[in-house]
Amino acid sequence: MTVNSYDVTADLTPEGLVEWQRMVAGEVYEDSHPEIERKRVEAKKLFRAYNQLDYDQEAERRAIMEQLFAAVGEDVFIEPNFRCEMGRNITIGSHAYINFDCVMLDNAPITLGDYVWIAPMVGLFATNHALDFEERKNGACQAKPIVIEDGVWLGGHVTVLGGVTIGRGSVIGAGSVVTKDIPAGVVAVGNPARVIRPITEADKTGFCERIAARNAAR
């Protein structure tokens, strides 16, 4: 795991720092504050540069990930066009794969464990605008953390909202909207996503045994 030691808040004004601290703490903050917007632009420059790299530019891709995210593990691959809000509130574990057109609104921390697989067009939306119109039009937002534990697979077009934890090894069916915590080791689908069954030994296909036997015969 490579941890980004750069203090992203070091160049904020005192007023901007207050809004940033409120943002990551889950309090109502001014999303339209110029200092918040400046940090958003910094992230945009990095993920746009990442998305323009060729697949064989592995070192360059890794360098941008280490600059953009709070921390990133080994063997992480992100397809274009990846987009995020701040970048610096995202932690990605090892052996993660993020497919095409993923969007992460990381105004609060978003944490991905090891071996997390994300299908195309998935959205992880940690932040939410105020319900009241006057507050909303003046930039009021509130963000809550998202935690995706080891071995989770999010199907295509899944949306995960702020304040949600998805437990180890669970699978979220395509098109689902996850609004509440999902326990470990289950399949959940729907809008809102609901657990439909546990993942059991009966779900194994014998694939690992077949590959092991093939490799032993070489």
Coordinates of C-alpha atoms in Angstrom, one line a residue:
M1 CA 0.0 0.0 0.0
T2 CA 1.4 3.4 -1.1
V3 CA 0.2 6.2 1.2
N4 CA 0.1 9.8 -0.2
S5 CA 1.9 11.9 2.5
Y6 CA 1.1 15.2 0.8
D7 CA -1.2 17.4 2.9
V8 CA -3.9 18.4 0.4
T9 CA -5.1 21.1 2.8
A10 CA -1.8 22.8 3.3
D11 CA -2.5 25.6 0.9
L12 CA -6.2 26.3 1.9
T13 CA -7.2 29.5 3.5
P14 CA -8.4 29.3 7.1
E15 CA -12.0 29.7 5.8
G16 CA -11.5 27.0 3.2
L17 CA -9.9 24.7 5.7
V18 CA -13.1 25.0 7.9
E19 CA -15.3 23.9 5.0
W20 CA -12.9 21.0 4.1
Q21 CA -12.9 19.8 7.6
R22 CA -16.6 20.0 7.9
M23 CA -16.9 18.1 4.6
V24 CA -14.8 15.1 5.5
A25 CA -16.3 15.0 9.0
G26 CA -19.8 14.5 7.7
E27 CA -21.1 17.9 8.6
V28 CA -23.0 20.3 6.3
Y29 CA -20.5 22.2 4.3
E30 CA -20.3 24.8 1.5
D31 CA -19.7 22.7 -1.6
S32 CA -19.5 25.8 -3.8
H33 CA -16.8 27.5 -1.7
P34 CA -13.9 28.6 -4.0
E35 CA -11.3 26.6 -2.0
I36 CA -13.4 23.4 -2.3
E37 CA -13.8 24.1 -6.0
R38 CA -10.0 24.7 -6.4
K39 CA -9.3 21.2 -4.9
R40 CA -11.9 19.8 -7.2
V41 CA -10.1 21.2 -10.2
E42 CA -6.8 19.8 -9.0
A43 CA -8.4 16.4 -9.0
K44 CA -9.9 16.9 -12.5
K45 CA -6.5 17.7 -13.9
L46 CA -5.1 14.5 -12.5
F47 CA -7.8 12.1 -13.6
R48 CA -8.0 13.6 -17.0
A49 CA -4.3 13.1 -17.5
Y50 CA -4.8 9.5 -16.3
N51 CA -7.6 8.8 -18.7
Q52 CA -5.5 10.0 -21.6
L53 CA -2.6 7.6 -21.0
D54 CA -2.1 4.5 -23.1
Y55 CA -2.4 1.0 -21.6
D56 CA 1.3 0.3 -21.8
Q57 CA 2.2 3.5 -19.8
E58 CA 2.0 1.6 -16.5
A59 CA 4.5 3.7 -14.6
E60 CA 2.8 6.9 -15.6
R61 CA -0.6 5.5 -14.6
R62 CA 0.7 4.4 -11.3
A63 CA 2.4 7.7 -10.6
I64 CA -0.9 9.6 -11.1
M65 CA -2.8 7.1 -8.9
E66 CA -0.3 7.7 -6.1
Q67 CA -0.7 11.5 -6.5
L68 CA -4.5 11.5 -6.8
F69 CA -5.6 9.1 -4.1
A70 CA -5.0 9.0 -0.3
A71 CA -3.6 5.5 -0.6
V72 CA -3.4 2.8 -3.3
G73 CA -2.4 -0.9 -3.1
E74 CA -0.5 -3.1 -5.5
D75 CA -1.9 -4.4 -8.8
V76 CA -4.7 -1.8 -9.2
F77 CA -6.1 -1.1 -12.6
I78 CA -8.6 1.6 -13.5
E79 CA -10.1 1.8 -16.9
P80 CA -11.0 5.2 -18.5
N81 CA -12.9 7.3 -18.1
F82 CA -12.5 7.4 -14.4
R83 CA -13.8 10.5 -12.6
C84 CA -13.8 11.6 -9.0
E85 CA -14.5 14.6 -6.8
M86 CA -11.5 15.2 -4.7
G87 CA -9.4 12.0 -5.1
R88 CA -7.6 12.5 -1.9
N89 CA -10.4 10.9 0.1
I90 CA -10.2 7.6 -1.8
T91 CA -8.3 4.6 -0.6
I92 CA -8.0 1.6 -2.9
G93 CA -6.7 -1.8 -1.7
S94 CA -4.6 -4.3 -3.7
H95 CA -5.7 -6.3 -6.7
A96 CA -8.6 -4.0 -7.3
Y97 CA -10.2 -3.6 -10.8
I98 CA -12.3 -0.6 -11.7
N99 CA -14.0 -0.9 -15.1
F100 CA -15.0 1.8 -17.6
D101 CA -16.8 5.1 -16.6
C102 CA -16.6 4.8 -12.8
V103 CA -17.5 8.0 -10.8
M104 CA -16.6 8.5 -7.2
L105 CA -17.8 11.5 -5.4
D106 CA -15.4 11.4 -2.5
N107 CA -16.3 14.4 -0.4
A108 CA -16.2 12.0 2.5
P109 CA -13.8 9.0 2.6
I110 CA -14.4 6.2 0.1
T111 CA -12.5 3.0 1.0
L112 CA -12.1 0.0 -1.2
G113 CA -10.6 -3.2 0.2
D114 CA -8.5 -5.8 -1.6
Y115 CA -9.8 -7.7 -4.6
V116 CA -12.7 -5.3 -5.1
W117 CA -14.1 -5.5 -8.6
I118 CA -16.2 -2.7 -10.0
A119 CA -18.2 -3.2 -13.3
P120 CA -18.8 -0.5 -15.9
M121 CA -20.7 2.7 -15.1
V122 CA -20.7 2.3 -11.3
G123 CA -21.2 5.4 -9.1
L124 CA -20.0 5.7 -5.5
F125 CA -21.7 8.9 -4.3
A126 CA -20.6 9.9 -0.8
T127 CA -22.1 13.3 -0.9
N128 CA -25.6 14.7 -1.1
H129 CA -27.1 18.1 -1.7
A130 CA -29.4 19.7 0.9
L131 CA -33.1 18.9 0.6
D132 CA -34.2 22.5 1.3
F133 CA -34.1 24.5 -2.0
E134 CA -32.6 27.7 -0.5
E135 CA -29.8 25.8 1.2
R136 CA -29.2 23.7 -1.9
K137 CA -28.9 26.6 -4.3
N138 CA -26.4 28.2 -1.9
G139 CA -24.2 25.2 -1.9
A140 CA -25.2 23.2 1.2
C141 CA -24.0 19.6 1.0
Q142 CA -23.4 16.7 3.4
A143 CA -21.1 13.7 2.8
K144 CA -21.0 10.3 4.5
P145 CA -18.3 7.6 4.1
I146 CA -18.6 4.6 1.9
V147 CA -16.8 1.3 2.7
I148 CA -16.5 -1.5 0.2
E149 CA -14.9 -4.4 2.0
D150 CA -12.5 -7.1 0.6
G151 CA -13.7 -9.2 -2.3
V152 CA -16.9 -7.3 -3.1
W153 CA -18.1 -7.3 -6.7
L154 CA -20.4 -4.4 -7.8
G155 CA -22.3 -5.1 -11.0
G156 CA -22.8 -2.8 -13.9
H157 CA -24.6 0.5 -13.3
V158 CA -24.7 0.0 -9.5
T159 CA -25.1 3.1 -7.4
V160 CA -23.8 3.2 -3.8
L161 CA -24.9 6.1 -1.6
G162 CA -23.1 7.8 1.3
G163 CA -23.0 6.1 4.7
V164 CA -23.1 2.6 3.3
T165 CA -20.8 -0.3 4.1
I166 CA -20.9 -3.4 1.9
G167 CA -19.5 -6.5 3.6
R168 CA -16.7 -8.8 2.6
G169 CA -17.3 -10.9 -0.5
S170 CA -20.8 -9.7 -1.3
V171 CA -22.1 -9.3 -4.8
I172 CA -24.4 -6.4 -5.8
G173 CA -26.5 -7.1 -8.8
A174 CA -26.4 -4.9 -11.9
G175 CA -28.5 -1.7 -11.7
S176 CA -29.0 -1.8 -8.0
V177 CA -29.1 1.3 -5.7
V178 CA -27.5 0.6 -2.4
T179 CA -28.9 2.9 0.3
K180 CA -28.2 0.8 3.4
D181 CA -25.5 -1.5 4.7
I182 CA -25.1 -4.9 3.1
P183 CA -23.7 -7.8 5.2
A184 CA -20.8 -10.0 4.2
G185 CA -21.2 -13.0 1.9
V186 CA -24.6 -12.3 0.3
V187 CA -26.1 -11.4 -3.1
A188 CA -28.2 -8.1 -3.0
V189 CA -30.2 -6.6 -5.8
G190 CA -32.8 -4.0 -6.5
N191 CA -33.7 -0.4 -5.8
P192 CA -33.2 -0.1 -2.9
A193 CA -30.9 -3.1 -2.8
R194 CA -32.1 -6.0 -0.7
V195 CA -30.4 -9.2 0.3
I196 CA -31.9 -12.1 -1.7
R197 CA -29.7 -14.9 -0.5
P198 CA -26.3 -15.9 1.0
I199 CA -23.4 -17.0 -1.2
T200 CA -22.8 -20.7 -0.3
E201 CA -20.6 -23.6 -1.3
A202 CA -23.2 -24.5 -3.9
D203 CA -22.2 -21.4 -5.8
K204 CA -18.7 -22.9 -6.5
T205 CA -18.3 -24.3 -10.0
G206 CA -15.2 -26.3 -9.6
F207 CA -13.1 -23.7 -11.5
C208 CA -10.3 -23.5 -9.0
E209 CA -9.9 -27.3 -8.8
R210 CA -9.8 -27.6 -12.6
I211 CA -7.2 -24.9 -13.0
A212 CA -5.1 -26.4 -10.1
A213 CA -5.2 -29.8 -11.8
R214 CA -4.3 -28.3 -15.2
N215 CA -1.3 -26.5 -13.7
A216 CA -0.1 -29.6 -11.8
A217 CA -0.2 -31.5 -15.1
R218 CA 2.2 -29.1 -16.8

